[in-house]
Each structure stands twice: as structure tokens, then as C-alpha cells.
């Protein structure tokens, strides 16, 4: 869980892709949280509208079922002024045997500027980011069991809103850690933001390999044994 995915930044240091939170610098994460907070409005108020993405076309490529994530990306892009195209695998040319890159190159030729990808196969967002034209950005909306960076950022924003600071917190991530992309992204973002007491809690069968969780306190608990063994 500690090797950063290369190629998320442009030559000038600005963020081009968002594929993973693993290895993303703290300064980038804090800027994203600050920008996100500026768009937050109480329920019942009109959402903020911007022209920041006017003239930009965003394609949502979802090859596994999603409602909340896809709608969130669609509404966010539209409220920023972008044109939005939604593709689902059961309606797309991938059913006819075309690869993801075939679809991506077709969309790129139609002047799509941002591709938001959710796919059950590990490595797909990185594959697309490696092969798109220099002006195209790729955002992961969930990659297999590997990562879900925008959900990790949302979790961090929620904690920030309620606790203000991360440097004195204890946070436990509980559940099926081995197969959860959300848990992995939460682990990465909270570790980068300096949470001093970060714990992952799961039964042995659902615990990731210890070498993938440096710096975290690991608690194993089975339904047959109320005792917990902890290591770090």
C-alpha cells in the first residue's frame, strides 16, 4: 500500500490525473480538500454553479453498476459547466468485443477531455492514463479492490469538517480490508494527513498482508474468539 502510482502530475507539478491516493503528496490532498469545502452548501440551499469547466467534455465510463458515484460525478461536472456523456458497459461497444482502449480512443477523437473510469479489473485507470493524449485527464471512480480515491477524499473531508485537525486523532478502519477499495484509499489518505493512531480491524481472512500496511496498528478478531491480537 505504499508505492505511488507514477504519472499523476504534469511537468509543472499540477495534478493531471487522480488514479490513487497512494503516494499523493499531502499538499495536493489538502488543496483538494480546501477546494471541495468551498463548494459545500447546507442541504436545502441551491448548489454552487461555476463556469470553471465550460468547453470541457467529461465522459463517465462505468463498467460495473453504480448509482451514487456516477450521479455524483455527473452532477459535479455539470455544475462546473462541463458537457457530460455517460457510458455503461451494457450499452457500450465493449459488449461487442471492443477493448477499453478502443472506446477511449474513440471518445478522445470526439474531443473528450476528461475520462472518469470505474472498472472491476485492476490496472485499467492507469492503463488508460498511460495511453491518452497529453490534454486528457483520467479520474478513477473505483478500481477493482485496489482504490477509490474520490471516496477516500470524501471520507477525509467529512472527518475534517467534524474534527478540524488530523494530528491528534485515532481512526479505526473496520471491515473487509483485504477486498475493500474504499478501506485502502481511506488508509492512504489518513496516513498521509498525519493521523497518529491509525488502525485496521478485521478477521484474519479479511485482513490485508501486513507488508501492505506499514505504520498501522492491525487488530485481528474472529467471531469465535473475543480476544484480539494487535501488531504494528
JSON list of C-alpha atoms in Angstrom, two decimals:
[
{"chain": "A", "resi": 1, "resn": "UNK", "atom": "CA", "xyz": [0.00, 0.00, 0.00]},
{"chain": "A", "resi": 2, "resn": "UNK", "atom": "CA", "xyz": [2.94, 2.38, -0.13]},
{"chain": "A", "resi": 3, "resn": "UNK", "atom": "CA", "xyz": [4.15, 2.57, -3.76]},
{"chain": "A", "resi": 4, "resn": "UNK", "atom": "CA", "xyz": [2.88, 5.66, -5.52]},
{"chain": "A", "resi": 5, "resn": "UNK", "atom": "CA", "xyz": [1.39, 5.37, -8.96]},
{"chain": "A", "resi": 6, "resn": "UNK", "atom": "CA", "xyz": [3.57, 7.38, -11.35]},
{"chain": "A", "resi": 7, "resn": "UNK", "atom": "CA", "xyz": [2.36, 9.97, -13.80]},
{"chain": "A", "resi": 8, "resn": "UNK", "atom": "CA", "xyz": [-0.44, 11.70, -11.89]},
{"chain": "A", "resi": 9, "resn": "UNK", "atom": "CA", "xyz": [1.20, 15.12, -12.28]},
{"chain": "A", "resi": 10, "resn": "UNK", "atom": "CA", "xyz": [2.03, 17.37, -15.20]},
{"chain": "A", "resi": 11, "resn": "UNK", "atom": "CA", "xyz": [5.55, 18.64, -15.82]},
{"chain": "A", "resi": 12, "resn": "UNK", "atom": "CA", "xyz": [4.69, 21.85, -13.95]},
{"chain": "A", "resi": 13, "resn": "UNK", "atom": "CA", "xyz": [3.69, 19.87, -10.86]},
{"chain": "A", "resi": 14, "resn": "UNK", "atom": "CA", "xyz": [-0.07, 20.36, -11.21]},
{"chain": "A", "resi": 15, "resn": "UNK", "atom": "CA", "xyz": [-2.35, 17.36, -10.80]},
{"chain": "A", "resi": 16, "resn": "UNK", "atom": "CA", "xyz": [-3.45, 15.91, -14.14]},
{"chain": "A", "resi": 17, "resn": "UNK", "atom": "CA", "xyz": [-4.88, 12.51, -13.18]},
{"chain": "A", "resi": 18, "resn": "UNK", "atom": "CA", "xyz": [-6.40, 11.13, -9.99]},
{"chain": "A", "resi": 19, "resn": "UNK", "atom": "CA", "xyz": [-5.76, 7.40, -10.02]},
{"chain": "A", "resi": 20, "resn": "UNK", "atom": "CA", "xyz": [-4.83, 6.69, -6.41]},
{"chain": "A", "resi": 21, "resn": "UNK", "atom": "CA", "xyz": [-4.18, 8.42, -3.11]},
{"chain": "A", "resi": 22, "resn": "UNK", "atom": "CA", "xyz": [-1.21, 6.15, -2.51]},
{"chain": "A", "resi": 23, "resn": "UNK", "atom": "CA", "xyz": [1.83, 8.41, -2.53]},
{"chain": "A", "resi": 24, "resn": "UNK", "atom": "CA", "xyz": [-0.10, 11.57, -3.41]},
{"chain": "A", "resi": 25, "resn": "UNK", "atom": "CA", "xyz": [1.64, 14.45, -1.59]},
{"chain": "A", "resi": 26, "resn": "UNK", "atom": "CA", "xyz": [-0.05, 15.89, 1.46]},
{"chain": "A", "resi": 27, "resn": "UNK", "atom": "CA", "xyz": [-0.07, 19.36, -0.10]},
{"chain": "A", "resi": 28, "resn": "UNK", "atom": "CA", "xyz": [-2.13, 18.07, -3.04]},
{"chain": "A", "resi": 29, "resn": "UNK", "atom": "CA", "xyz": [-4.62, 16.35, -0.74]},
{"chain": "A", "resi": 30, "resn": "UNK", "atom": "CA", "xyz": [-5.01, 19.44, 1.42]},
{"chain": "A", "resi": 31, "resn": "UNK", "atom": "CA", "xyz": [-5.60, 21.63, -1.65]},
{"chain": "A", "resi": 32, "resn": "UNK", "atom": "CA", "xyz": [-8.26, 19.24, -2.90]},
{"chain": "A", "resi": 33, "resn": "UNK", "atom": "CA", "xyz": [-9.99, 19.25, 0.49]},
{"chain": "A", "resi": 34, "resn": "UNK", "atom": "CA", "xyz": [-9.90, 23.05, 0.66]},
{"chain": "A", "resi": 35, "resn": "UNK", "atom": "CA", "xyz": [-11.35, 23.32, -2.85]},
{"chain": "A", "resi": 36, "resn": "UNK", "atom": "CA", "xyz": [-14.04, 20.76, -2.09]},
{"chain": "A", "resi": 37, "resn": "UNK", "atom": "CA", "xyz": [-15.03, 22.56, 1.10]},
{"chain": "A", "resi": 38, "resn": "UNK", "atom": "CA", "xyz": [-15.53, 25.78, -0.86]},
{"chain": "A", "resi": 39, "resn": "UNK", "atom": "CA", "xyz": [-18.33, 24.07, -2.81]},
{"chain": "A", "resi": 40, "resn": "UNK", "atom": "CA", "xyz": [-20.14, 22.68, 0.25]},
{"chain": "A", "resi": 41, "resn": "UNK", "atom": "CA", "xyz": [-23.60, 24.12, 0.91]},
{"chain": "A", "resi": 42, "resn": "UNK", "atom": "CA", "xyz": [-26.21, 23.16, 3.52]},
{"chain": "A", "resi": 43, "resn": "UNK", "atom": "CA", "xyz": [-28.99, 20.86, 2.34]},
{"chain": "A", "resi": 44, "resn": "UNK", "atom": "CA", "xyz": [-31.87, 22.92, 1.03]},
{"chain": "A", "resi": 45, "resn": "UNK", "atom": "CA", "xyz": [-29.69, 25.65, -0.42]},
{"chain": "A", "resi": 46, "resn": "UNK", "atom": "CA", "xyz": [-29.00, 25.87, -4.13]},
{"chain": "A", "resi": 47, "resn": "UNK", "atom": "CA", "xyz": [-25.78, 24.09, -5.12]},
{"chain": "A", "resi": 48, "resn": "UNK", "atom": "CA", "xyz": [-22.90, 26.28, -6.31]},
{"chain": "A", "resi": 49, "resn": "UNK", "atom": "CA", "xyz": [-22.65, 26.81, -10.06]},
{"chain": "A", "resi": 50, "resn": "UNK", "atom": "CA", "xyz": [-19.37, 27.55, -11.83]},
{"chain": "A", "resi": 51, "resn": "UNK", "atom": "CA", "xyz": [-18.06, 28.06, -15.36]},
{"chain": "A", "resi": 52, "resn": "UNK", "atom": "CA", "xyz": [-14.67, 26.51, -14.49]},
{"chain": "A", "resi": 53, "resn": "UNK", "atom": "CA", "xyz": [-15.20, 23.60, -16.93]},
{"chain": "A", "resi": 54, "resn": "UNK", "atom": "CA", "xyz": [-17.06, 25.45, -19.69]},
{"chain": "A", "resi": 55, "resn": "UNK", "atom": "CA", "xyz": [-15.99, 23.96, -23.03]},
{"chain": "A", "resi": 56, "resn": "UNK", "atom": "CA", "xyz": [-14.73, 20.75, -21.38]},
{"chain": "A", "resi": 57, "resn": "UNK", "atom": "CA", "xyz": [-16.32, 17.38, -22.15]},
{"chain": "A", "resi": 58, "resn": "UNK", "atom": "CA", "xyz": [-16.38, 14.72, -19.43]},
{"chain": "A", "resi": 59, "resn": "UNK", "atom": "CA", "xyz": [-17.11, 11.06, -20.17]},
{"chain": "A", "resi": 60, "resn": "UNK", "atom": "CA", "xyz": [-18.19, 8.75, -17.34]},
{"chain": "A", "resi": 61, "resn": "UNK", "atom": "CA", "xyz": [-17.13, 5.20, -18.28]},
{"chain": "A", "resi": 62, "resn": "UNK", "atom": "CA", "xyz": [-18.65, 2.76, -15.79]},
{"chain": "A", "resi": 63, "resn": "UNK", "atom": "CA", "xyz": [-18.23, -0.95, -16.48]},
{"chain": "A", "resi": 64, "resn": "UNK", "atom": "CA", "xyz": [-19.78, -2.05, -13.19]},
{"chain": "A", "resi": 65, "resn": "UNK", "atom": "CA", "xyz": [-23.03, -0.94, -11.53]},
{"chain": "A", "resi": 66, "resn": "UNK", "atom": "CA", "xyz": [-23.04, 2.39, -9.74]},
{"chain": "A", "resi": 67, "resn": "UNK", "atom": "CA", "xyz": [-25.64, 4.96, -8.80]},
{"chain": "A", "resi": 68, "resn": "UNK", "atom": "CA", "xyz": [-24.23, 7.33, -6.18]},
{"chain": "A", "resi": 69, "resn": "UNK", "atom": "CA", "xyz": [-20.74, 7.62, -7.65]},
{"chain": "A", "resi": 70, "resn": "UNK", "atom": "CA", "xyz": [-21.85, 8.08, -11.25]},
{"chain": "A", "resi": 71, "resn": "UNK", "atom": "CA", "xyz": [-24.53, 10.61, -10.34]},
{"chain": "A", "resi": 72, "resn": "UNK", "atom": "CA", "xyz": [-22.05, 12.47, -8.12]},
{"chain": "A", "resi": 73, "resn": "UNK", "atom": "CA", "xyz": [-19.56, 12.81, -10.96]},
{"chain": "A", "resi": 74, "resn": "UNK", "atom": "CA", "xyz": [-22.26, 13.80, -13.44]},
{"chain": "A", "resi": 75, "resn": "UNK", "atom": "CA", "xyz": [-23.76, 16.49, -11.22]},
{"chain": "A", "resi": 76, "resn": "UNK", "atom": "CA", "xyz": [-20.36, 17.85, -10.21]},
{"chain": "A", "resi": 77, "resn": "UNK", "atom": "CA", "xyz": [-19.22, 18.16, -13.83]},
{"chain": "A", "resi": 78, "resn": "UNK", "atom": "CA", "xyz": [-22.46, 19.81, -14.94]},
{"chain": "A", "resi": 79, "resn": "UNK", "atom": "CA", "xyz": [-22.41, 22.26, -12.04]},
{"chain": "A", "resi": 80, "resn": "UNK", "atom": "CA", "xyz": [-18.88, 23.23, -13.09]},
{"chain": "A", "resi": 81, "resn": "UNK", "atom": "CA", "xyz": [-20.10, 23.93, -16.61]},
{"chain": "A", "resi": 82, "resn": "UNK", "atom": "CA", "xyz": [-18.88, 20.81, -18.43]},
{"chain": "A", "resi": 83, "resn": "UNK", "atom": "CA", "xyz": [-20.67, 18.77, -21.08]},
{"chain": "A", "resi": 84, "resn": "UNK", "atom": "CA", "xyz": [-21.20, 15.22, -19.82]},
{"chain": "A", "resi": 85, "resn": "UNK", "atom": "CA", "xyz": [-21.51, 11.85, -21.57]},
{"chain": "A", "resi": 86, "resn": "UNK", "atom": "CA", "xyz": [-22.44, 8.70, -19.62]},
{"chain": "A", "resi": 87, "resn": "UNK", "atom": "CA", "xyz": [-21.46, 5.22, -20.86]},
{"chain": "A", "resi": 88, "resn": "UNK", "atom": "CA", "xyz": [-22.45, 1.93, -19.26]},
{"chain": "A", "resi": 89, "resn": "UNK", "atom": "CA", "xyz": [-20.97, -1.38, -20.35]},
{"chain": "A", "resi": 90, "resn": "UNK", "atom": "CA", "xyz": [-24.28, -3.00, -21.20]},
{"chain": "A", "resi": 91, "resn": "UNK", "atom": "CA", "xyz": [-24.96, -0.15, -23.63]},
{"chain": "A", "resi": 92, "resn": "UNK", "atom": "CA", "xyz": [-21.46, 0.34, -24.99]},
{"chain": "A", "resi": 93, "resn": "UNK", "atom": "CA", "xyz": [-19.30, -1.10, -27.73]},
{"chain": "A", "resi": 94, "resn": "UNK", "atom": "CA", "xyz": [-17.34, -3.18, -25.19]},
{"chain": "A", "resi": 95, "resn": "UNK", "atom": "CA", "xyz": [-20.20, -5.68, -25.31]},
{"chain": "A", "resi": 96, "resn": "UNK", "atom": "CA", "xyz": [-19.35, -6.16, -28.98]},
{"chain": "A", "resi": 97, "resn": "UNK", "atom": "CA", "xyz": [-15.77, -7.09, -28.15]},
{"chain": "A", "resi": 98, "resn": "UNK", "atom": "CA", "xyz": [-14.01, -3.75, -28.26]},
{"chain": "A", "resi": 99, "resn": "UNK", "atom": "CA", "xyz": [-11.41, -3.12, -25.58]},
{"chain": "A", "resi": 100, "resn": "UNK", "atom": "CA", "xyz": [-11.45, -0.25, -23.10]},
{"chain": "A", "resi": 101, "resn": "UNK", "atom": "CA", "xyz": [-8.69, 1.45, -25.11]},
{"chain": "A", "resi": 102, "resn": "UNK", "atom": "CA", "xyz": [-10.77, 1.16, -28.29]},
{"chain": "A", "resi": 103, "resn": "UNK", "atom": "CA", "xyz": [-13.56, 3.01, -26.52]},
{"chain": "A", "resi": 104, "resn": "UNK", "atom": "CA", "xyz": [-11.16, 5.55, -25.03]},
{"chain": "A", "resi": 105, "resn": "UNK", "atom": "CA", "xyz": [-9.56, 6.35, -28.40]},
{"chain": "A", "resi": 106, "resn": "UNK", "atom": "CA", "xyz": [-12.99, 6.78, -29.97]},
{"chain": "A", "resi": 107, "resn": "UNK", "atom": "CA", "xyz": [-14.03, 9.20, -27.23]},
{"chain": "A", "resi": 108, "resn": "UNK", "atom": "CA", "xyz": [-10.72, 11.01, -27.50]},
{"chain": "A", "resi": 109, "resn": "UNK", "atom": "CA", "xyz": [-11.28, 11.52, -31.23]},
{"chain": "A", "resi": 110, "resn": "UNK", "atom": "CA", "xyz": [-14.62, 13.12, -30.31]},
{"chain": "A", "resi": 111, "resn": "UNK", "atom": "CA", "xyz": [-12.78, 15.71, -28.17]},
{"chain": "A", "resi": 112, "resn": "UNK", "atom": "CA", "xyz": [-13.50, 14.24, -24.76]},
{"chain": "A", "resi": 113, "resn": "UNK", "atom": "CA", "xyz": [-11.17, 15.95, -22.29]},
{"chain": "A", "resi": 114, "resn": "UNK", "atom": "CA", "xyz": [-11.77, 14.07, -19.02]},
{"chain": "A", "resi": 115, "resn": "UNK", "atom": "CA", "xyz": [-12.48, 10.36, -18.56]},
{"chain": "A", "resi": 116, "resn": "UNK", "atom": "CA", "xyz": [-13.95, 9.11, -15.29]},
{"chain": "A", "resi": 117, "resn": "UNK", "atom": "CA", "xyz": [-13.49, 5.35, -15.07]},
{"chain": "A", "resi": 118, "resn": "UNK", "atom": "CA", "xyz": [-14.92, 2.66, -12.82]},
{"chain": "A", "resi": 119, "resn": "UNK", "atom": "CA", "xyz": [-13.84, -0.86, -13.71]},
{"chain": "A", "resi": 120, "resn": "UNK", "atom": "CA", "xyz": [-13.72, -4.21, -11.85]},
{"chain": "A", "resi": 121, "resn": "UNK", "atom": "CA", "xyz": [-10.29, -5.02, -13.35]},
{"chain": "A", "resi": 122, "resn": "UNK", "atom": "CA", "xyz": [-7.19, -3.78, -11.55]},
{"chain": "A", "resi": 123, "resn": "UNK", "atom": "CA", "xyz": [-4.91, -1.52, -13.58]},
{"chain": "A", "resi": 124, "resn": "UNK", "atom": "CA", "xyz": [-7.48, -0.15, -16.04]},
{"chain": "A", "resi": 125, "resn": "UNK", "atom": "CA", "xyz": [-7.36, 3.52, -14.95]},
{"chain": "A", "resi": 126, "resn": "UNK", "atom": "CA", "xyz": [-3.55, 3.52, -15.08]},
{"chain": "A", "resi": 127, "resn": "UNK", "atom": "CA", "xyz": [-3.62, 1.81, -18.49]},
{"chain": "A", "resi": 128, "resn": "UNK", "atom": "CA", "xyz": [-5.95, 4.49, -19.86]},
{"chain": "A", "resi": 129, "resn": "UNK", "atom": "CA", "xyz": [-3.94, 7.33, -18.29]},
{"chain": "A", "resi": 130, "resn": "UNK", "atom": "CA", "xyz": [-0.76, 5.97, -19.87]},
{"chain": "A", "resi": 131, "resn": "UNK", "atom": "CA", "xyz": [-2.28, 5.89, -23.36]},
{"chain": "A", "resi": 132, "resn": "UNK", "atom": "CA", "xyz": [-4.43, 9.03, -23.65]},
{"chain": "A", "resi": 133, "resn": "UNK", "atom": "CA", "xyz": [-3.37, 12.23, -25.38]},
{"chain": "A", "resi": 134, "resn": "UNK", "atom": "CA", "xyz": [-1.48, 14.80, -23.28]},
{"chain": "A", "resi": 135, "resn": "UNK", "atom": "CA", "xyz": [-4.50, 17.06, -22.85]},
{"chain": "A", "resi": 136, "resn": "UNK", "atom": "CA", "xyz": [-6.77, 14.30, -21.48]},
{"chain": "A", "resi": 137, "resn": "UNK", "atom": "CA", "xyz": [-7.18, 13.68, -17.75]},
{"chain": "A", "resi": 138, "resn": "UNK", "atom": "CA", "xyz": [-8.27, 10.41, -16.14]},
{"chain": "A", "resi": 139, "resn": "UNK", "atom": "CA", "xyz": [-10.06, 10.07, -12.80]},
{"chain": "A", "resi": 140, "resn": "UNK", "atom": "CA", "xyz": [-10.61, 6.75, -11.07]},
{"chain": "A", "resi": 141, "resn": "UNK", "atom": "CA", "xyz": [-14.14, 6.29, -9.77]},
{"chain": "A", "resi": 142, "resn": "UNK", "atom": "CA", "xyz": [-13.27, 2.90, -8.29]},
{"chain": "A", "resi": 143, "resn": "UNK", "atom": "CA", "xyz": [-10.66, 0.34, -9.39]},
{"chain": "A", "resi": 144, "resn": "UNK", "atom": "CA", "xyz": [-11.35, -3.31, -8.57]},
{"chain": "A", "resi": 145, "resn": "UNK", "atom": "CA", "xyz": [-10.39, -3.87, -4.91]},
{"chain": "A", "resi": 146, "resn": "UNK", "atom": "CA", "xyz": [-7.41, -1.54, -5.28]},
{"chain": "A", "resi": 147, "resn": "UNK", "atom": "CA", "xyz": [-8.54, 2.03, -4.71]},
{"chain": "A", "resi": 148, "resn": "UNK", "atom": "CA", "xyz": [-11.38, 4.54, -4.67]},
{"chain": "A", "resi": 149, "resn": "UNK", "atom": "CA", "xyz": [-9.59, 7.89, -4.38]},
{"chain": "A", "resi": 150, "resn": "UNK", "atom": "CA", "xyz": [-12.59, 10.20, -4.51]},
{"chain": "A", "resi": 151, "resn": "UNK", "atom": "CA", "xyz": [-14.35, 8.24, -1.76]},
{"chain": "A", "resi": 152, "resn": "UNK", "atom": "CA", "xyz": [-11.17, 8.45, 0.31]},
{"chain": "A", "resi": 153, "resn": "UNK", "atom": "CA", "xyz": [-11.11, 12.21, -0.17]},
{"chain": "A", "resi": 154, "resn": "UNK", "atom": "CA", "xyz": [-14.78, 12.44, 0.80]},
{"chain": "A", "resi": 155, "resn": "UNK", "atom": "CA", "xyz": [-14.12, 10.46, 3.97]},
{"chain": "A", "resi": 156, "resn": "UNK", "atom": "CA", "xyz": [-11.22, 12.79, 4.81]},
{"chain": "A", "resi": 157, "resn": "UNK", "atom": "CA", "xyz": [-13.36, 15.86, 4.14]},
{"chain": "A", "resi": 158, "resn": "UNK", "atom": "CA", "xyz": [-16.08, 14.53, 6.46]},
{"chain": "A", "resi": 159, "resn": "UNK", "atom": "CA", "xyz": [-13.57, 13.93, 9.27]},
{"chain": "A", "resi": 160, "resn": "UNK", "atom": "CA", "xyz": [-12.05, 17.37, 8.67]},
{"chain": "A", "resi": 161, "resn": "UNK", "atom": "CA", "xyz": [-15.45, 19.05, 8.92]},
{"chain": "A", "resi": 162, "resn": "UNK", "atom": "CA", "xyz": [-16.16, 17.43, 12.27]},
{"chain": "A", "resi": 163, "resn": "UNK", "atom": "CA", "xyz": [-12.70, 17.22, 13.85]},
{"chain": "A", "resi": 164, "resn": "UNK", "atom": "CA", "xyz": [-10.84, 20.12, 12.13]},
{"chain": "A", "resi": 165, "resn": "UNK", "atom": "CA", "xyz": [-7.40, 18.51, 12.55]},
{"chain": "A", "resi": 166, "resn": "UNK", "atom": "CA", "xyz": [-5.90, 15.09, 11.92]},
{"chain": "A", "resi": 167, "resn": "UNK", "atom": "CA", "xyz": [-2.75, 15.20, 14.05]},
{"chain": "A", "resi": 168, "resn": "UNK", "atom": "CA", "xyz": [-4.41, 14.15, 17.31]},
{"chain": "A", "resi": 169, "resn": "UNK", "atom": "CA", "xyz": [-6.94, 11.63, 16.04]},
{"chain": "A", "resi": 170, "resn": "UNK", "atom": "CA", "xyz": [-7.34, 7.90, 16.44]},
{"chain": "A", "resi": 171, "resn": "UNK", "atom": "CA", "xyz": [-9.10, 6.32, 13.47]},
{"chain": "A", "resi": 172, "resn": "UNK", "atom": "CA", "xyz": [-10.09, 2.67, 13.05]},
{"chain": "A", "resi": 173, "resn": "UNK", "atom": "CA", "xyz": [-10.96, 1.28, 9.61]},
{"chain": "A", "resi": 174, "resn": "UNK", "atom": "CA", "xyz": [-13.10, -1.79, 10.24]},
{"chain": "A", "resi": 175, "resn": "UNK", "atom": "CA", "xyz": [-14.39, -4.50, 7.91]},
{"chain": "A", "resi": 176, "resn": "UNK", "atom": "CA", "xyz": [-13.26, -6.44, 4.86]},
{"chain": "A", "resi": 177, "resn": "UNK", "atom": "CA", "xyz": [-9.98, -4.59, 4.43]},
{"chain": "A", "resi": 178, "resn": "UNK", "atom": "CA", "xyz": [-8.44, -7.10, 2.02]},
{"chain": "A", "resi": 179, "resn": "UNK", "atom": "CA", "xyz": [-11.13, -6.67, -0.64]},
{"chain": "A", "resi": 180, "resn": "UNK", "atom": "CA", "xyz": [-12.24, -3.08, 0.02]},
{"chain": "A", "resi": 181, "resn": "UNK", "atom": "CA", "xyz": [-11.00, -0.33, -2.30]},
{"chain": "A", "resi": 182, "resn": "UNK", "atom": "CA", "xyz": [-12.65, 2.23, -0.01]},
{"chain": "A", "resi": 183, "resn": "UNK", "atom": "CA", "xyz": [-10.74, 0.98, 3.04]},
{"chain": "A", "resi": 184, "resn": "UNK", "atom": "CA", "xyz": [-7.44, 1.08, 1.16]},
{"chain": "A", "resi": 185, "resn": "UNK", "atom": "CA", "xyz": [-7.97, 4.66, 0.00]},
{"chain": "A", "resi": 186, "resn": "UNK", "atom": "CA", "xyz": [-9.04, 5.71, 3.50]},
{"chain": "A", "resi": 187, "resn": "UNK", "atom": "CA", "xyz": [-5.87, 4.14, 4.89]},
{"chain": "A", "resi": 188, "resn": "UNK", "atom": "CA", "xyz": [-3.73, 6.05, 2.40]},
{"chain": "A", "resi": 189, "resn": "UNK", "atom": "CA", "xyz": [-5.37, 9.44, 2.87]},
{"chain": "A", "resi": 190, "resn": "UNK", "atom": "CA", "xyz": [-5.47, 9.34, 6.67]},
{"chain": "A", "resi": 191, "resn": "UNK", "atom": "CA", "xyz": [-1.85, 8.18, 6.81]},
{"chain": "A", "resi": 192, "resn": "UNK", "atom": "CA", "xyz": [-0.73, 10.99, 4.53]},
{"chain": "A", "resi": 193, "resn": "UNK", "atom": "CA", "xyz": [-2.69, 13.56, 6.55]},
{"chain": "A", "resi": 194, "resn": "UNK", "atom": "CA", "xyz": [-0.76, 12.58, 9.66]},
{"chain": "A", "resi": 195, "resn": "UNK", "atom": "CA", "xyz": [-3.27, 10.60, 11.73]},
{"chain": "A", "resi": 196, "resn": "UNK", "atom": "CA", "xyz": [-1.03, 9.30, 14.56]},
{"chain": "A", "resi": 197, "resn": "UNK", "atom": "CA", "xyz": [-3.23, 6.40, 15.68]},
{"chain": "A", "resi": 198, "resn": "UNK", "atom": "CA", "xyz": [-4.42, 4.62, 12.54]},
{"chain": "A", "resi": 199, "resn": "UNK", "atom": "CA", "xyz": [-5.84, 1.13, 12.96]},
{"chain": "A", "resi": 200, "resn": "UNK", "atom": "CA", "xyz": [-7.20, -1.50, 10.63]},
{"chain": "A", "resi": 201, "resn": "UNK", "atom": "CA", "xyz": [-9.54, -4.06, 12.19]},
{"chain": "A", "resi": 202, "resn": "UNK", "atom": "CA", "xyz": [-10.73, -7.26, 10.51]},
{"chain": "A", "resi": 203, "resn": "UNK", "atom": "CA", "xyz": [-10.93, -11.04, 10.89]},
{"chain": "A", "resi": 204, "resn": "UNK", "atom": "CA", "xyz": [-7.81, -12.84, 9.75]},
{"chain": "A", "resi": 205, "resn": "UNK", "atom": "CA", "xyz": [-9.34, -13.90, 6.42]},
{"chain": "A", "resi": 206, "resn": "UNK", "atom": "CA", "xyz": [-10.26, -10.29, 5.59]},
{"chain": "A", "resi": 207, "resn": "UNK", "atom": "CA", "xyz": [-7.00, -8.68, 6.69]},
{"chain": "A", "resi": 208, "resn": "UNK", "atom": "CA", "xyz": [-4.52, -7.47, 4.06]},
{"chain": "A", "resi": 209, "resn": "UNK", "atom": "CA", "xyz": [-0.92, -8.65, 4.15]},
{"chain": "A", "resi": 210, "resn": "UNK", "atom": "CA", "xyz": [0.99, -6.86, 6.90]},
{"chain": "A", "resi": 211, "resn": "UNK", "atom": "CA", "xyz": [3.66, -5.68, 4.47]},
{"chain": "A", "resi": 212, "resn": "UNK", "atom": "CA", "xyz": [0.94, -3.71, 2.72]},
{"chain": "A", "resi": 213, "resn": "UNK", "atom": "CA", "xyz": [0.02, -1.80, 5.89]},
{"chain": "A", "resi": 214, "resn": "UNK", "atom": "CA", "xyz": [3.17, -0.24, 7.34]},
{"chain": "A", "resi": 215, "resn": "UNK", "atom": "CA", "xyz": [2.63, 2.09, 10.28]},
{"chain": "A", "resi": 216, "resn": "UNK", "atom": "CA", "xyz": [-0.89, 0.87, 11.06]},
{"chain": "A", "resi": 217, "resn": "UNK", "atom": "CA", "xyz": [-1.96, -0.99, 14.15]},
{"chain": "A", "resi": 218, "resn": "UNK", "atom": "CA", "xyz": [-3.53, -4.24, 12.97]},
{"chain": "A", "resi": 219, "resn": "UNK", "atom": "CA", "xyz": [-6.22, -5.96, 15.03]},
{"chain": "A", "resi": 220, "resn": "UNK", "atom": "CA", "xyz": [-7.48, -9.46, 14.20]},
{"chain": "A", "resi": 221, "resn": "UNK", "atom": "CA", "xyz": [-10.75, -10.57, 15.74]},
{"chain": "A", "resi": 222, "resn": "UNK", "atom": "CA", "xyz": [-12.72, -13.71, 14.96]},
{"chain": "A", "resi": 223, "resn": "UNK", "atom": "CA", "xyz": [-16.35, -14.43, 15.72]},
{"chain": "A", "resi": 224, "resn": "UNK", "atom": "CA", "xyz": [-15.26, -17.43, 17.81]},
{"chain": "A", "resi": 225, "resn": "UNK", "atom": "CA", "xyz": [-12.73, -15.59, 19.89]},
{"chain": "A", "resi": 226, "resn": "UNK", "atom": "CA", "xyz": [-13.40, -12.30, 21.62]},
{"chain": "A", "resi": 227, "resn": "UNK", "atom": "CA", "xyz": [-9.69, -11.75, 22.17]},
{"chain": "A", "resi": 228, "resn": "UNK", "atom": "CA", "xyz": [-7.81, -9.53, 19.72]},
{"chain": "A", "resi": 229, "resn": "UNK", "atom": "CA", "xyz": [-4.15, -9.71, 18.74]},
{"chain": "A", "resi": 230, "resn": "UNK", "atom": "CA", "xyz": [-2.58, -6.40, 17.73]},
{"chain": "A", "resi": 231, "resn": "UNK", "atom": "CA", "xyz": [0.67, -5.68, 15.88]},
{"chain": "A", "resi": 232, "resn": "UNK", "atom": "CA", "xyz": [2.08, -2.67, 14.11]}
]
